[in-house]
Amino acid sequence: MDGLDALKAKYLAALGSATGEAALEEVRLAALGKKGEISALMSTLGKMEPEARKAAGAMLNVVKDEIDAALRAKKAALADAALDERLRSEWLDVTLPGRPRPRGTIHPVSQVMEELTAIFADMGFSVAEGPQVESDWYNFDALNIPPEHPARQEHDTFFMARASDDPRPPHVLRTHTSPVQIRAMMAQGAPIRVIAPGRVYRMDMDQTHAPMFHQVEGLAIDRDISMANLKWTLEEFCRAFFEVPSVELRFRASHFPFTEPSAEVDIRCSWKDGQLKIGEGDSWLEILGSGMVHPKVLASAGVDPTQWQGFAFGMGIDRIAMLKYGIPDLRAFFDSDLRWLRHYGFSSLDMPNLPGGLSR
Ligand code: PHE
């Protein structure tokens, strides 16, 4: 039988250069398939003389077996190569260090808001909110600050623009969280116990003042609430917040149009080597304004002052955050300086709660 060597060489070469399963199958069909060249040659055997058929058949079988073996070998080689490639591409160096945690931090003001919310929630206060762009009525009139009252000047108010022919008083950026007292009483009536943390705005800027800062308002109205309840609540809060066994508060008589009587509250502290300590020493730091809610304020919020009374206070959140965490400059709070945020910020996993200890 002529040409068998050439035939074999042709298919072995084709197998050698096949690069994938599909190419291999093509070669297999062309050579060994039912309509392949080897099969075609096989079918010519029947017409041969017995001697010649025997010899040709044997040769054909040898060639067929060789091609078959080469096919299997190539298949195995391709599979090996594929596995090698996978091992190379899916290789992982398990000795590398883990990825660093995300670098974002919780701002000290947000952290302190969480802390004081946890403390007041424990005393039965819920959280109330109000808008930052406030009407002049909620920010002033309802709080017993009529238009000509000097307290309006003291507040260094930012006014929103109005059309020049619009006779209504302009809206303001709220100058304190006290308007939320009015909104909360109008919405819930009495009795009521709420705190209202949030942003407030005044035209003021130096080391201890920023044009935007944070306050938390407190309001407790019931039938027989007194200054004694106010004092206990504030002392309890300061002890929990500053995490000291005892605090001493000083109530200084003061004046706010919306409380009567009114008191500003200082906390006893010491400054040693630039280090501030709460609860001991002979310095005092003012942290809040407070008093018994003025009957006119209750009345403007629809609460009957002959039936109900209570206390209110407004505390500077930035201020108590500076005190607790030893942050010297208020302006840095709002600079968005990443180095400052990484230094003073908190991990997002530090959720303040009373049983776990408030801070890290
Ligand atoms: N609103 C006052 C301020 O911003 C604080 C305050 C609140 C005083 C409630 C008394 C009662 O200074």
mmCIF file of C-alpha atoms and ligand atoms in Angstrom:
data_model
loop_
_atom_site.group_PDB
_atom_site.id
_atom_site.type_symbol
_atom_site.label_atom_id
_atom_site.label_comp_id
_atom_site.label_asym_id
_atom_site.label_seq_id
_atom_site.Cartn_x
_atom_site.Cartn_y
_atom_site.Cartn_z
ATOM 1 C CA MET A 1 0.000 0.000 0.000
ATOM 2 C CA ASP A 2 1.641 3.221 -1.141
ATOM 3 C CA GLY A 3 1.711 6.621 0.508
ATOM 4 C CA LEU A 4 0.997 5.378 4.019
ATOM 5 C CA ASP A 5 4.123 6.975 5.443
ATOM 6 C CA ALA A 6 3.202 10.333 3.923
ATOM 7 C CA LEU A 7 -0.318 9.967 5.253
ATOM 8 C CA LYS A 8 0.957 9.225 8.746
ATOM 9 C CA ALA A 9 3.423 12.126 8.610
ATOM 10 C CA LYS A 10 0.659 14.475 7.506
ATOM 11 C CA TYR A 11 -1.598 13.629 10.447
ATOM 12 C CA LEU A 12 1.172 13.573 13.030
ATOM 13 C CA ALA A 13 2.203 17.035 11.820
ATOM 14 C CA ALA A 14 -1.402 18.254 12.003
ATOM 15 C CA LEU A 15 -1.649 16.922 15.564
ATOM 16 C CA GLY A 16 1.633 18.571 16.451
ATOM 17 C CA SER A 17 0.378 21.976 15.459
ATOM 18 C CA ALA A 18 -3.184 21.596 16.843
ATOM 19 C CA THR A 19 -3.691 24.132 19.642
ATOM 20 C CA GLY A 20 -7.032 23.079 21.187
ATOM 21 C CA GLU A 21 -9.770 20.477 21.611
ATOM 22 C CA ALA A 22 -11.607 21.569 18.448
ATOM 23 C CA ALA A 23 -8.515 21.283 16.217
ATOM 24 C CA LEU A 24 -7.764 17.827 17.661
ATOM 25 C CA GLU A 25 -11.298 16.652 16.894
ATOM 26 C CA GLU A 26 -10.956 17.906 13.327
ATOM 27 C CA VAL A 27 -7.776 15.888 12.826
ATOM 28 C CA ARG A 28 -9.404 12.819 14.401
ATOM 29 C CA LEU A 29 -12.391 12.994 12.078
ATOM 30 C CA ALA A 30 -10.229 13.557 8.980
ATOM 31 C CA ALA A 31 -8.034 10.576 9.779
ATOM 32 C CA LEU A 32 -10.012 8.051 11.808
ATOM 33 C CA GLY A 33 -13.629 9.180 11.477
ATOM 34 C CA LYS A 34 -16.156 7.086 9.555
ATOM 35 C CA LYS A 35 -15.501 9.151 6.456
ATOM 36 C CA GLY A 36 -11.823 9.695 7.265
ATOM 37 C CA GLU A 37 -8.866 8.775 5.109
ATOM 38 C CA ILE A 38 -7.815 5.677 7.090
ATOM 39 C CA SER A 39 -11.370 4.349 7.107
ATOM 40 C CA ALA A 40 -11.556 4.898 3.351
ATOM 41 C CA LEU A 41 -8.357 2.910 2.872
ATOM 42 C CA MET A 42 -9.715 0.177 5.173
ATOM 43 C CA SER A 43 -12.735 -0.184 2.949
ATOM 44 C CA THR A 44 -10.494 -0.882 -0.070
ATOM 45 C CA LEU A 45 -9.058 -3.981 1.656
ATOM 46 C CA GLY A 46 -12.049 -6.105 0.713
ATOM 47 C CA LYS A 47 -11.194 -5.950 -2.963
ATOM 48 C CA MET A 48 -7.604 -7.150 -2.470
ATOM 49 C CA GLU A 49 -6.055 -10.520 -2.824
ATOM 50 C CA PRO A 50 -5.887 -12.320 0.537
ATOM 51 C CA GLU A 51 -2.083 -12.053 0.796
ATOM 52 C CA ALA A 52 -1.992 -8.380 -0.111
ATOM 53 C CA ARG A 53 -4.983 -7.672 2.145
ATOM 54 C CA LYS A 54 -3.246 -9.231 5.124
ATOM 55 C CA ALA A 55 -0.117 -7.150 4.633
ATOM 56 C CA ALA A 56 -1.964 -3.913 3.867
ATOM 57 C CA GLY A 57 -4.394 -4.438 6.745
ATOM 58 C CA ALA A 58 -1.538 -4.929 9.190
ATOM 59 C CA MET A 59 0.204 -1.757 7.960
ATOM 60 C CA LEU A 60 -3.000 0.244 8.101
ATOM 61 C CA ASN A 61 -3.650 -0.904 11.669
ATOM 62 C CA VAL A 62 -0.186 0.119 12.733
ATOM 63 C CA VAL A 63 -0.645 3.599 11.224
ATOM 64 C CA LYS A 64 -4.099 3.891 12.755
ATOM 65 C CA ASP A 65 -2.790 2.934 16.190
ATOM 66 C CA GLU A 66 0.074 5.389 15.883
ATOM 67 C CA ILE A 67 -2.214 8.266 14.977
ATOM 68 C CA ASP A 68 -4.576 7.252 17.767
ATOM 69 C CA ALA A 69 -1.759 7.194 20.317
ATOM 70 C CA ALA A 70 -0.443 10.559 19.136
ATOM 71 C CA LEU A 71 -3.955 11.974 19.446
ATOM 72 C CA ARG A 72 -4.289 10.833 23.069
ATOM 73 C CA ALA A 73 -0.834 12.105 23.931
ATOM 74 C CA LYS A 74 -1.611 15.502 22.444
ATOM 75 C CA LYS A 75 -4.937 15.634 24.297
ATOM 76 C CA ALA A 76 -3.179 14.955 27.592
ATOM 77 C CA ALA A 77 -0.526 17.565 26.818
ATOM 78 C CA LEU A 78 -3.181 20.195 26.090
ATOM 79 C CA ALA A 79 -4.968 19.411 29.359
ATOM 80 C CA ASP A 80 -1.691 19.721 31.270
ATOM 81 C CA ALA A 81 -0.958 23.051 29.654
ATOM 82 C CA ALA A 82 -4.443 24.323 30.523
ATOM 83 C CA LEU A 83 -3.979 23.290 34.146
ATOM 84 C CA ASP A 84 -0.560 24.954 34.297
ATOM 85 C CA GLU A 85 -2.052 28.136 32.932
ATOM 86 C CA ARG A 86 -4.829 28.091 35.544
ATOM 87 C CA LEU A 87 -2.372 27.483 38.341
ATOM 88 C CA ARG A 88 -0.283 30.388 37.099
ATOM 89 C CA SER A 89 -3.175 32.832 36.783
ATOM 90 C CA GLU A 90 -4.953 31.834 39.988
ATOM 91 C CA TRP A 91 -1.789 31.851 42.062
ATOM 92 C CA LEU A 92 -2.100 33.670 45.348
ATOM 93 C CA ASP A 93 0.679 34.613 47.758
ATOM 94 C CA VAL A 94 -0.884 33.768 51.090
ATOM 95 C CA THR A 95 2.153 35.175 52.891
ATOM 96 C CA LEU A 96 1.296 38.748 51.804
ATOM 97 C CA PRO A 97 -0.070 40.983 54.605
ATOM 98 C CA GLY A 98 -3.874 41.526 54.711
ATOM 99 C CA ARG A 99 -5.400 44.633 53.149
ATOM 100 C CA PRO A 100 -5.394 47.647 55.487
ATOM 101 C CA ARG A 101 -8.816 48.600 56.900
ATOM 102 C CA PRO A 102 -10.621 51.513 55.176
ATOM 103 C CA ARG A 103 -9.099 54.782 56.349
ATOM 104 C CA GLY A 104 -12.336 56.760 56.840
ATOM 105 C CA THR A 105 -13.106 57.842 60.404
ATOM 106 C CA ILE A 106 -16.106 59.083 62.358
ATOM 107 C CA HIS A 107 -15.822 62.808 63.109
ATOM 108 C CA PRO A 108 -15.562 63.603 66.847
ATOM 109 C CA VAL A 109 -18.762 65.693 66.606
ATOM 110 C CA SER A 110 -20.686 62.720 65.180
ATOM 111 C CA GLN A 111 -19.192 60.460 67.824
ATOM 112 C CA VAL A 112 -20.142 62.845 70.642
ATOM 113 C CA MET A 113 -23.691 63.139 69.228
ATOM 114 C CA GLU A 114 -23.955 59.337 69.410
ATOM 115 C CA GLU A 115 -22.588 59.363 72.939
ATOM 116 C CA LEU A 116 -24.941 61.992 74.284
ATOM 117 C CA THR A 117 -27.904 60.435 72.486
ATOM 118 C CA ALA A 118 -27.093 57.139 74.226
ATOM 119 C CA ILE A 119 -26.863 58.817 77.633
ATOM 120 C CA PHE A 120 -30.093 60.823 77.301
ATOM 121 C CA ALA A 121 -31.942 57.875 75.762
ATOM 122 C CA ASP A 122 -31.076 55.983 78.936
ATOM 123 C CA MET A 123 -32.819 58.766 80.907
ATOM 124 C CA GLY A 124 -35.949 58.556 78.757
ATOM 125 C CA PHE A 125 -35.273 61.353 76.255
ATOM 126 C CA SER A 126 -36.024 60.776 72.584
ATOM 127 C CA VAL A 127 -34.482 62.677 69.678
ATOM 128 C CA ALA A 128 -36.356 65.528 67.958
ATOM 129 C CA GLU A 129 -35.324 67.430 64.846
ATOM 130 C CA GLY A 130 -36.026 70.710 63.108
ATOM 131 C CA PRO A 131 -34.884 72.543 59.961
ATOM 132 C CA GLN A 132 -31.656 74.553 59.788
ATOM 133 C CA VAL A 133 -33.308 77.218 57.649
ATOM 134 C CA GLU A 134 -35.901 78.359 60.185
ATOM 135 C CA SER A 135 -38.668 80.895 60.170
ATOM 136 C CA ASP A 136 -38.133 83.989 62.249
ATOM 137 C CA TRP A 137 -41.175 83.025 64.321
ATOM 138 C CA TYR A 138 -39.751 79.663 65.509
ATOM 139 C CA ASN A 139 -36.235 81.000 66.013
ATOM 140 C CA PHE A 140 -37.296 84.164 67.899
ATOM 141 C CA ASP A 141 -40.965 85.154 68.453
ATOM 142 C CA ALA A 142 -42.186 81.820 69.809
ATOM 143 C CA LEU A 143 -39.211 81.857 72.193
ATOM 144 C CA ASN A 144 -40.330 85.174 73.657
ATOM 145 C CA ILE A 145 -37.887 87.226 71.589
ATOM 146 C CA PRO A 146 -40.098 89.831 69.858
ATOM 147 C CA PRO A 147 -38.762 91.791 66.847
ATOM 148 C CA GLU A 148 -37.378 94.735 68.787
ATOM 149 C CA HIS A 149 -35.759 92.580 71.513
ATOM 150 C CA PRO A 150 -31.999 93.199 71.944
ATOM 151 C CA ALA A 151 -31.337 89.440 72.067
ATOM 152 C CA ARG A 152 -31.924 89.405 68.323
ATOM 153 C CA GLN A 153 -28.763 91.481 67.842
ATOM 154 C CA GLU A 154 -26.752 89.289 70.206
ATOM 155 C CA HIS A 155 -27.468 86.288 68.034
ATOM 156 C CA ASP A 156 -25.456 87.569 65.011
ATOM 157 C CA THR A 157 -28.051 86.072 62.739
ATOM 158 C CA PHE A 158 -27.586 85.008 59.113
ATOM 159 C CA PHE A 159 -30.680 86.064 57.143
ATOM 160 C CA MET A 160 -31.926 84.332 53.981
ATOM 161 C CA ALA A 161 -32.652 86.519 50.947
ATOM 162 C CA ARG A 162 -36.212 87.633 50.128
ATOM 163 C CA ALA A 163 -37.531 89.588 47.159
ATOM 164 C CA SER A 164 -37.228 93.280 48.037
ATOM 165 C CA ASP A 165 -40.997 93.799 47.701
ATOM 166 C CA ASP A 166 -41.810 90.831 49.963
ATOM 167 C CA PRO A 167 -43.104 92.284 53.284
ATOM 168 C CA ARG A 168 -42.643 89.057 55.270
ATOM 169 C CA PRO A 169 -39.654 88.807 57.644
ATOM 170 C CA PRO A 170 -36.807 86.799 56.108
ATOM 171 C CA HIS A 171 -36.049 83.217 57.137
ATOM 172 C CA VAL A 172 -32.883 82.754 59.168
ATOM 173 C CA LEU A 173 -30.231 80.113 59.633
ATOM 174 C CA ARG A 174 -31.269 78.981 63.090
ATOM 175 C CA THR A 175 -29.058 80.602 65.713
ATOM 176 C CA HIS A 176 -29.733 77.904 68.312
ATOM 177 C CA THR A 177 -31.555 74.576 68.653
ATOM 178 C CA SER A 178 -34.246 76.145 70.860
ATOM 179 C CA PRO A 179 -36.804 76.431 67.993
ATOM 180 C CA VAL A 180 -36.952 72.620 68.111
ATOM 181 C CA GLN A 181 -38.510 72.995 71.606
ATOM 182 C CA ILE A 182 -41.443 74.733 69.952
ATOM 183 C CA ARG A 183 -41.730 72.270 67.079
ATOM 184 C CA ALA A 184 -41.536 69.252 69.402
ATOM 185 C CA MET A 185 -44.187 70.602 71.808
ATOM 186 C CA MET A 186 -46.494 71.529 68.935
ATOM 187 C CA ALA A 187 -46.109 68.029 67.480
ATOM 188 C CA GLN A 188 -46.279 65.995 70.705
ATOM 189 C CA GLY A 189 -47.827 68.189 73.382
ATOM 190 C CA ALA A 190 -47.037 67.508 77.037
ATOM 191 C CA PRO A 191 -45.649 65.608 78.866
ATOM 192 C CA ILE A 192 -42.523 65.477 76.742
ATOM 193 C CA ARG A 193 -38.828 64.623 77.091
ATOM 194 C CA VAL A 194 -36.656 65.274 74.057
ATOM 195 C CA ILE A 195 -33.155 66.248 73.042
ATOM 196 C CA ALA A 196 -32.416 67.938 69.711
ATOM 197 C CA PRO A 197 -28.808 67.772 68.521
ATOM 198 C CA GLY A 198 -27.894 69.686 65.359
ATOM 199 C CA ARG A 199 -26.166 72.489 63.511
ATOM 200 C CA VAL A 200 -26.622 76.149 64.344
ATOM 201 C CA TYR A 201 -25.212 79.304 62.746
ATOM 202 C CA ARG A 202 -23.903 82.651 63.974
ATOM 203 C CA MET A 203 -21.693 85.271 62.355
ATOM 204 C CA ASP A 204 -18.731 84.646 64.600
ATOM 205 C CA MET A 205 -15.236 83.311 64.022
ATOM 206 C CA ASP A 206 -12.204 82.941 66.277
ATOM 207 C CA GLN A 207 -10.351 80.165 68.100
ATOM 208 C CA THR A 208 -13.420 79.175 70.086
ATOM 209 C CA HIS A 209 -16.170 80.246 67.656
ATOM 210 C CA ALA A 210 -17.092 79.061 64.149
ATOM 211 C CA PRO A 211 -19.949 80.443 62.007
ATOM 212 C CA MET A 212 -21.472 76.961 62.068
ATOM 213 C CA PHE A 213 -21.363 74.906 65.233
ATOM 214 C CA HIS A 214 -23.391 72.259 67.048
ATOM 215 C CA GLN A 215 -25.756 72.385 69.971
ATOM 216 C CA VAL A 216 -27.926 69.888 71.735
ATOM 217 C CA GLU A 217 -31.197 71.163 73.134
ATOM 218 C CA GLY A 218 -32.856 69.400 76.034
ATOM 219 C CA LEU A 219 -36.502 69.771 77.031
ATOM 220 C CA ALA A 220 -38.477 68.068 79.795
ATOM 221 C CA ILE A 221 -42.078 69.148 80.449
ATOM 222 C CA ASP A 222 -44.372 67.511 82.965
ATOM 223 C CA ARG A 223 -46.678 68.544 85.817
ATOM 224 C CA ASP A 224 -44.060 68.978 88.538
ATOM 225 C CA ILE A 225 -40.614 69.342 86.988
ATOM 226 C CA SER A 226 -38.277 71.684 88.869
ATOM 227 C CA MET A 227 -34.746 73.125 88.782
ATOM 228 C CA ALA A 228 -33.727 70.165 90.987
ATOM 229 C CA ASN A 229 -34.582 67.783 88.162
ATOM 230 C CA LEU A 230 -32.544 69.954 85.787
ATOM 231 C CA LYS A 231 -29.546 69.859 88.100
ATOM 232 C CA TRP A 232 -29.710 66.090 88.579
ATOM 233 C CA THR A 233 -30.125 65.456 84.858
ATOM 234 C CA LEU A 234 -27.143 67.618 83.930
ATOM 235 C CA GLU A 235 -24.904 66.146 86.634
ATOM 236 C CA GLU A 236 -25.864 62.634 85.628
ATOM 237 C CA PHE A 237 -25.155 63.476 82.015
ATOM 238 C CA CYS A 238 -21.734 65.007 82.745
ATOM 239 C CA ARG A 239 -20.671 62.068 84.908
ATOM 240 C CA ALA A 240 -21.581 59.598 82.174
ATOM 241 C CA PHE A 241 -20.239 61.714 79.326
ATOM 242 C CA PHE A 242 -16.866 62.633 80.845
ATOM 243 C CA GLU A 243 -16.584 59.173 82.422
ATOM 244 C CA VAL A 244 -15.551 60.473 85.824
ATOM 245 C CA PRO A 245 -16.903 59.244 89.209
ATOM 246 C CA SER A 246 -18.087 62.696 90.225
ATOM 247 C CA VAL A 247 -18.461 66.120 88.663
ATOM 248 C CA GLU A 248 -19.182 69.472 90.191
ATOM 249 C CA LEU A 249 -21.442 71.873 88.348
ATOM 250 C CA ARG A 250 -21.866 75.551 89.126
ATOM 251 C CA PHE A 251 -25.177 77.196 88.316
ATOM 252 C CA ARG A 252 -24.745 80.931 87.673
ATOM 253 C CA ALA A 253 -27.855 83.095 87.495
ATOM 254 C CA SER A 254 -28.253 84.363 83.957
ATOM 255 C CA HIS A 255 -30.872 85.565 81.524
ATOM 256 C CA PHE A 256 -32.521 84.040 78.482
ATOM 257 C CA PRO A 257 -35.850 85.379 77.190
ATOM 258 C CA PHE A 258 -37.210 81.831 76.899
ATOM 259 C CA THR A 259 -36.429 80.621 80.447
ATOM 260 C CA GLU A 260 -37.269 81.989 83.865
ATOM 261 C CA PRO A 261 -35.323 81.603 86.032
ATOM 262 C CA SER A 262 -32.237 81.048 83.872
ATOM 263 C CA ALA A 263 -28.817 79.681 84.689
ATOM 264 C CA GLU A 264 -25.559 79.224 82.903
ATOM 265 C CA VAL A 265 -23.739 76.091 83.964
ATOM 266 C CA ASP A 266 -19.985 75.691 84.476
ATOM 267 C CA ILE A 267 -18.088 72.481 85.141
ATOM 268 C CA ARG A 268 -15.181 72.216 87.582
ATOM 269 C CA CYS A 269 -11.875 71.429 85.928
ATOM 270 C CA SER A 270 -8.138 71.961 86.077
ATOM 271 C CA TRP A 271 -5.531 72.969 83.554
ATOM 272 C CA LYS A 272 -2.152 71.353 84.319
ATOM 273 C CA ASP A 273 0.645 71.562 81.711
ATOM 274 C CA GLY A 274 -1.920 72.356 79.045
ATOM 275 C CA GLN A 275 -3.811 69.201 80.054
ATOM 276 C CA LEU A 276 -7.455 69.652 80.919
ATOM 277 C CA LYS A 277 -8.966 67.522 83.704
ATOM 278 C CA ILE A 278 -12.691 67.406 84.328
ATOM 279 C CA GLY A 279 -14.064 67.020 87.863
ATOM 280 C CA GLU A 280 -11.146 68.445 89.878
ATOM 281 C CA GLY A 281 -9.116 71.643 90.203
ATOM 282 C CA ASP A 282 -10.096 75.243 90.659
ATOM 283 C CA SER A 283 -11.091 76.396 87.168
ATOM 284 C CA TRP A 284 -14.601 76.537 85.749
ATOM 285 C CA LEU A 285 -15.680 76.088 82.144
ATOM 286 C CA GLU A 286 -19.028 77.193 80.821
ATOM 287 C CA ILE A 287 -20.756 74.386 78.924
ATOM 288 C CA LEU A 288 -24.420 75.314 78.637
ATOM 289 C CA GLY A 289 -27.359 77.647 79.183
ATOM 290 C CA SER A 290 -30.531 76.458 80.887
ATOM 291 C CA GLY A 291 -33.587 77.345 82.923
ATOM 292 C CA MET A 292 -37.278 76.745 83.539
ATOM 293 C CA VAL A 293 -39.241 77.117 80.323
ATOM 294 C CA HIS A 294 -40.992 80.522 80.245
ATOM 295 C CA PRO A 295 -44.826 80.306 80.435
ATOM 296 C CA LYS A 296 -45.068 82.395 77.266
ATOM 297 C CA VAL A 297 -42.961 79.801 75.422
ATOM 298 C CA LEU A 298 -45.229 76.970 76.557
ATOM 299 C CA ALA A 299 -48.259 79.002 75.480
ATOM 300 C CA SER A 300 -46.894 79.792 72.017
ATOM 301 C CA ALA A 301 -46.311 76.048 71.502
ATOM 302 C CA GLY A 302 -49.899 75.275 72.541
ATOM 303 C CA VAL A 303 -49.032 73.836 75.970
ATOM 304 C CA ASP A 304 -51.101 75.174 78.887
ATOM 305 C CA PRO A 305 -48.681 76.884 81.341
ATOM 306 C CA THR A 306 -51.162 76.534 84.219
ATOM 307 C CA GLN A 307 -50.953 72.726 83.868
ATOM 308 C CA TRP A 308 -47.389 72.077 82.739
ATOM 309 C CA GLN A 309 -43.876 73.223 83.513
ATOM 310 C CA GLY A 310 -40.363 72.051 82.908
ATOM 311 C CA PHE A 311 -36.737 72.762 82.121
ATOM 312 C CA ALA A 312 -34.741 73.339 78.968
ATOM 313 C CA PHE A 313 -31.040 73.563 78.261
ATOM 314 C CA GLY A 314 -28.789 74.202 75.285
ATOM 315 C CA MET A 315 -25.277 72.795 75.291
ATOM 316 C CA GLY A 316 -22.377 73.333 72.871
ATOM 317 C CA ILE A 317 -21.499 69.946 71.375
ATOM 318 C CA ASP A 318 -18.208 71.067 69.845
ATOM 319 C CA ARG A 319 -17.228 72.531 73.178
ATOM 320 C CA ILE A 320 -17.826 69.330 75.175
ATOM 321 C CA ALA A 321 -16.110 67.298 72.416
ATOM 322 C CA MET A 322 -13.022 69.545 72.771
ATOM 323 C CA LEU A 323 -13.127 69.104 76.546
ATOM 324 C CA LYS A 324 -13.512 65.342 76.475
ATOM 325 C CA TYR A 325 -11.002 64.556 73.744
ATOM 326 C CA GLY A 326 -8.463 67.321 74.409
ATOM 327 C CA ILE A 327 -8.874 69.091 71.077
ATOM 328 C CA PRO A 328 -7.465 72.621 71.366
ATOM 329 C CA ASP A 329 -8.793 74.517 68.322
ATOM 330 C CA LEU A 330 -12.451 74.585 67.326
ATOM 331 C CA ARG A 331 -11.750 75.743 63.760
ATOM 332 C CA ALA A 332 -9.909 72.497 62.980
ATOM 333 C CA PHE A 333 -13.235 70.669 63.440
ATOM 334 C CA PHE A 334 -14.436 71.967 60.080
ATOM 335 C CA ASP A 335 -11.199 72.119 58.030
ATOM 336 C CA SER A 336 -11.575 68.552 56.656
ATOM 337 C CA ASP A 337 -7.842 68.037 57.137
ATOM 338 C CA LEU A 338 -7.279 64.282 56.678
ATOM 339 C CA ARG A 339 -4.371 64.199 59.141
ATOM 340 C CA TRP A 340 -6.581 65.792 61.815
ATOM 341 C CA LEU A 341 -9.461 63.431 61.023
ATOM 342 C CA ARG A 342 -7.196 60.374 61.278
ATOM 343 C CA HIS A 343 -5.796 61.591 64.570
ATOM 344 C CA TYR A 344 -9.042 62.599 66.282
ATOM 345 C CA GLY A 345 -11.539 60.468 64.321
ATOM 346 C CA PHE A 346 -13.125 57.265 65.568
ATOM 347 C CA SER A 347 -13.390 53.832 64.004
ATOM 348 C CA SER A 348 -16.806 53.178 62.502
ATOM 349 C CA LEU A 349 -17.001 50.134 64.780
ATOM 350 C CA ASP A 350 -16.783 52.274 67.940
ATOM 351 C CA MET A 351 -20.529 52.495 68.553
ATOM 352 C CA PRO A 352 -20.943 54.285 71.851
ATOM 353 C CA ASN A 353 -23.255 52.646 74.351
ATOM 354 C CA LEU A 354 -23.535 52.727 78.109
ATOM 355 C CA PRO A 355 -22.911 49.066 79.054
ATOM 356 C CA GLY A 356 -19.827 48.819 76.818
ATOM 357 C CA GLY A 357 -18.240 52.020 78.136
ATOM 358 C CA LEU A 358 -18.834 55.149 76.113
ATOM 359 C CA SER A 359 -15.467 55.794 74.518
ATOM 360 C CA ARG A 360 -12.421 53.783 73.520
HETATM 361 N N1 PHE B 1 -30.548 78.795 73.222
HETATM 362 C C1 PHE B 1 -29.568 79.235 74.192
HETATM 363 C C2 PHE B 1 -28.279 79.621 73.454
HETATM 364 O O1 PHE B 1 -28.100 79.269 72.327
HETATM 365 C C3 PHE B 1 -29.254 78.152 75.189
HETATM 366 C C4 PHE B 1 -30.440 77.792 76.019
HETATM 367 C C5 PHE B 1 -31.287 76.777 75.650
HETATM 368 C C6 PHE B 1 -30.673 78.466 77.213
HETATM 369 C C7 PHE B 1 -32.383 76.445 76.441
HETATM 370 C C8 PHE B 1 -31.732 78.131 78.013
HETATM 371 C C9 PHE B 1 -32.594 77.127 77.630
HETATM 372 O O2 PHE B 1 -27.407 80.281 74.026
#
